[in-house]
Amino acid sequence: QKEVEQDPGPLSVPEGAIVSLNCTYSNSAFQYFMWYRQYSRKGPELLMYTYSSGNKEDGRFTAQVDKSSKYISLFIRDSQPSDSATYLCVTTDSWGKLQFGAGTQVVVTP
Amino acid sequence: EPEVTQTPSHQVTQMGQEVILRCVPISNHLYFYWYRQILGQKVEFLVSFYNNEISEKSEIFDDQFSVERPDGSNFTLKIRSTKLEDSAMYFCASRGQGAGYGYTFGSGTRLTVV
């Protein structure tokens, strides 16, 4: 069983729509959760991190964590073409080694 | 915004040659990492480094790999005898101390072994 699973997409949405991304993890020891954005052939860029169940909002981005079901979500409101990228669900148990999902490719069409 | 700098951005090397990938982490960060991403695959952990020693390494990080922090600013990854399967993007990352810090990644070095 993979440690972190994401639907690879691509997920295509029209500009202005809400992008909804999901991720599941298998190891209950994971307690820190991050979403990174990666443009083609670039390094991952941290969008949000959280360490508790519940919602965390930052501008157009909302991260949601449900530790009881090992389920993580990222919502992007008012999506823009510049949001077109691969979104990586990432987790760790103790701020050591990161476990990456395979990423979900998002395409926002004008 | 502080950033992690990696050089070179792209390196082509012949199989069996040694390569050194260089990174300048964020200056007040204490934890340093190397990850790699083979084209079309997920990002994989290679090694973590803290207090001038390796704190954790993956199965990928075998005797062909080594890391060093030769001075107060650089962090290097050396591959002694490159193989075709070492072709990948290599990312350096650093992190400050405490749970409030995320990991900052560099833009990566694309290594092509021919």
Coordinates of C-alpha atoms in Angstrom, one line a residue:
Chain A
Q1 CA 0.0 0.0 0.0
K2 CA 1.3 3.4 -1.0
E3 CA 2.0 5.8 1.9
V4 CA 0.3 8.7 0.2
E5 CA -2.1 8.4 -2.6
Q6 CA -3.4 11.0 -5.0
D7 CA -5.4 10.9 -8.2
P8 CA -2.9 11.9 -10.9
G9 CA -5.5 13.7 -13.0
P10 CA -5.4 15.8 -15.1
L11 CA -8.1 17.8 -13.5
S12 CA -9.4 20.4 -15.9
V13 CA -11.5 23.3 -14.6
P14 CA -12.7 26.6 -16.1
E15 CA -11.2 29.8 -14.8
G16 CA -13.0 31.0 -11.7
A17 CA -14.2 27.5 -10.6
I18 CA -13.2 25.9 -7.3
V19 CA -10.5 23.3 -7.6
S20 CA -10.9 20.4 -5.2
L21 CA -7.9 18.1 -4.6
N22 CA -7.9 15.0 -2.4
C23 CA -5.3 12.8 -0.8
T24 CA -5.3 9.8 1.5
Y25 CA -2.5 8.4 3.6
S26 CA -1.9 5.1 5.3
N27 CA 0.4 5.7 8.3
S28 CA -1.3 7.1 11.4
A29 CA 2.0 8.3 12.6
F30 CA 1.9 11.1 10.1
Q31 CA 1.0 14.2 11.8
Y32 CA 2.2 17.1 9.7
F33 CA 0.6 17.7 6.3
M34 CA 1.6 20.0 3.5
W35 CA 0.5 20.9 0.1
Y36 CA 3.1 21.9 -2.5
R37 CA 2.7 23.3 -5.9
Q38 CA 5.1 22.2 -8.7
Y39 CA 5.4 23.8 -12.1
S40 CA 6.9 21.8 -14.8
R41 CA 10.6 21.1 -14.3
K42 CA 10.7 23.4 -11.2
G43 CA 11.1 22.7 -7.5
P44 CA 8.1 22.1 -5.2
E45 CA 6.8 25.4 -3.7
L46 CA 5.1 25.2 -0.2
L47 CA 1.5 26.4 -0.3
M48 CA 0.2 25.4 3.1
Y49 CA 1.0 23.2 6.1
T50 CA -1.0 22.0 9.0
Y51 CA -0.7 19.6 11.9
S52 CA -4.2 19.2 13.2
S53 CA -7.5 18.0 12.0
G54 CA -9.7 20.8 10.7
N55 CA -9.5 23.6 8.2
K56 CA -6.8 26.1 7.5
E57 CA -7.3 29.0 5.2
D58 CA -4.8 31.2 3.4
G59 CA -6.1 33.5 0.8
R60 CA -7.8 31.5 -2.0
F61 CA -6.5 28.2 -0.5
T62 CA -8.1 26.1 2.1
A63 CA -6.5 22.9 3.5
Q64 CA -8.6 20.4 5.3
V65 CA -7.3 17.4 7.3
D66 CA -9.4 14.6 8.8
K67 CA -7.0 12.4 10.8
S68 CA -9.7 9.9 11.7
S69 CA -10.2 8.9 8.1
K70 CA -6.6 9.8 7.0
Y71 CA -8.0 12.2 4.4
I72 CA -6.5 15.5 3.2
S73 CA -8.0 18.0 0.9
L74 CA -7.0 21.3 -0.8
F75 CA -9.5 23.7 -2.2
I76 CA -8.6 26.6 -4.5
R77 CA -11.2 29.2 -4.9
D78 CA -11.5 31.5 -7.9
S79 CA -9.0 29.5 -9.9
Q80 CA -6.7 31.3 -12.3
P81 CA -4.7 29.9 -15.3
S82 CA -1.6 30.6 -13.3
D83 CA -2.9 27.9 -10.8
S84 CA -2.2 25.3 -13.6
A85 CA 0.4 23.1 -12.0
T86 CA 0.9 19.8 -10.2
Y87 CA -0.2 19.8 -6.6
L88 CA 1.7 17.5 -4.2
C89 CA 0.2 16.1 -1.1
V90 CA 3.1 15.7 1.4
T91 CA 3.2 14.4 4.9
T92 CA 5.7 13.5 7.6
D93 CA 5.7 12.0 11.1
S94 CA 8.3 14.1 12.8
W95 CA 9.6 16.8 10.5
G96 CA 12.1 14.4 9.1
K97 CA 11.7 12.5 5.9
L98 CA 8.8 13.8 3.7
Q99 CA 6.5 11.4 2.0
F100 CA 5.2 12.7 -1.3
G101 CA 2.1 11.7 -3.2
A102 CA 2.5 11.3 -6.9
G103 CA 0.7 14.7 -7.4
T104 CA -2.4 15.8 -9.2
Q105 CA -2.1 17.8 -12.4
V106 CA -4.5 20.7 -12.5
V107 CA -5.3 22.6 -15.7
V108 CA -7.3 25.9 -15.4
T109 CA -8.6 26.9 -18.8
P110 CA -9.3 30.6 -19.5
Chain B
E1 CA 11.8 35.9 0.3
P2 CA 14.8 33.7 1.2
E3 CA 15.4 30.9 -1.2
V4 CA 17.4 27.7 -1.7
T5 CA 19.8 28.0 -4.6
Q6 CA 21.0 25.0 -6.6
T7 CA 23.7 24.8 -9.2
P8 CA 24.0 23.8 -12.0
S9 CA 20.4 23.9 -13.3
H10 CA 21.3 21.1 -15.8
Q11 CA 24.2 18.8 -15.9
V12 CA 25.0 16.2 -18.5
T13 CA 27.5 13.5 -17.6
Q14 CA 28.8 10.3 -19.0
M15 CA 28.1 7.0 -17.2
G16 CA 30.7 6.2 -14.7
Q17 CA 31.7 9.9 -14.1
E18 CA 31.5 11.6 -10.8
V19 CA 29.2 14.6 -10.3
I20 CA 28.8 17.1 -7.6
L21 CA 25.5 18.9 -7.2
R22 CA 25.6 22.1 -5.2
C23 CA 23.1 23.8 -2.9
V24 CA 23.1 26.9 -0.8
P25 CA 20.4 26.5 1.8
I26 CA 18.6 29.4 3.6
S27 CA 21.1 30.9 5.9
N28 CA 19.5 30.3 9.3
H29 CA 18.2 26.9 8.5
L30 CA 19.6 23.9 10.3
Y31 CA 18.2 20.9 8.5
F32 CA 19.2 20.0 5.0
Y33 CA 17.9 17.4 2.6
W34 CA 18.3 15.9 -0.9
Y35 CA 15.4 14.5 -2.8
R36 CA 15.1 13.3 -6.4
Q37 CA 12.4 13.0 -8.9
I38 CA 12.7 10.7 -11.9
L39 CA 10.7 12.0 -14.8
G40 CA 7.1 11.1 -14.4
Q41 CA 7.5 9.7 -10.9
K42 CA 7.0 11.1 -7.4
V43 CA 9.6 13.0 -5.4
E44 CA 11.7 10.6 -3.4
F45 CA 13.7 11.2 -0.2
L46 CA 17.5 10.6 -0.4
V47 CA 19.1 11.9 2.7
S48 CA 18.7 14.3 5.6
F49 CA 21.6 16.1 7.3
Y50 CA 21.8 17.9 10.6
N51 CA 24.6 19.0 12.8
N52 CA 27.2 18.0 10.3
E53 CA 26.1 14.4 10.0
I54 CA 23.6 12.3 8.2
S55 CA 20.5 11.9 10.3
E56 CA 18.6 9.6 7.9
K57 CA 19.1 8.1 4.5
S58 CA 16.9 6.0 2.1
E59 CA 17.7 2.7 0.4
I60 CA 18.5 4.8 -2.8
F61 CA 21.4 6.5 -1.0
D62 CA 23.9 3.8 -1.3
D63 CA 27.7 3.9 -1.2
Q64 CA 27.8 5.8 -4.5
F65 CA 26.3 8.8 -2.8
S66 CA 27.7 11.2 -0.3
V67 CA 26.8 14.5 1.2
E68 CA 29.0 17.3 2.6
R69 CA 28.7 20.7 4.1
P70 CA 32.2 21.9 3.3
D71 CA 31.7 25.4 4.7
G72 CA 29.0 27.4 6.5
S73 CA 26.9 27.9 3.4
N74 CA 27.2 25.1 0.8
F75 CA 25.6 21.7 0.9
T76 CA 26.7 19.2 -1.8
L77 CA 25.6 15.8 -3.1
K78 CA 28.2 13.7 -4.8
I79 CA 27.5 10.7 -7.0
R80 CA 30.8 8.8 -7.4
S81 CA 30.1 6.7 -10.5
T82 CA 26.9 7.7 -12.2
K83 CA 24.6 5.2 -13.8
L84 CA 21.9 5.8 -16.4
E85 CA 19.2 5.3 -13.7
D86 CA 20.6 8.3 -11.8
S87 CA 19.1 10.6 -14.4
A88 CA 16.6 12.7 -12.5
M89 CA 15.8 16.1 -11.0
Y90 CA 17.7 16.5 -7.8
F91 CA 16.2 18.9 -5.3
C92 CA 17.9 20.3 -2.2
A93 CA 15.7 21.5 0.7
S94 CA 16.3 23.1 4.0
R95 CA 14.2 23.7 7.1
G96 CA 14.5 25.9 10.2
Q97 CA 14.1 24.6 13.7
G98 CA 10.7 24.0 15.2
A99 CA 7.4 22.8 14.0
G100 CA 6.4 26.1 12.5
Y101 CA 8.7 25.8 9.5
G102 CA 8.0 24.2 6.3
Y103 CA 10.6 22.8 4.0
T104 CA 11.9 25.2 1.3
F105 CA 13.0 23.5 -1.9
G106 CA 15.4 24.7 -4.5
S107 CA 14.6 24.8 -8.2
G108 CA 16.5 21.6 -8.8
T109 CA 19.4 20.3 -10.9
R110 CA 18.4 18.2 -13.9
L111 CA 21.0 15.4 -14.1
T112 CA 21.2 13.5 -17.4
V113 CA 23.5 10.5 -17.5
V114 CA 24.4 9.4 -21.1

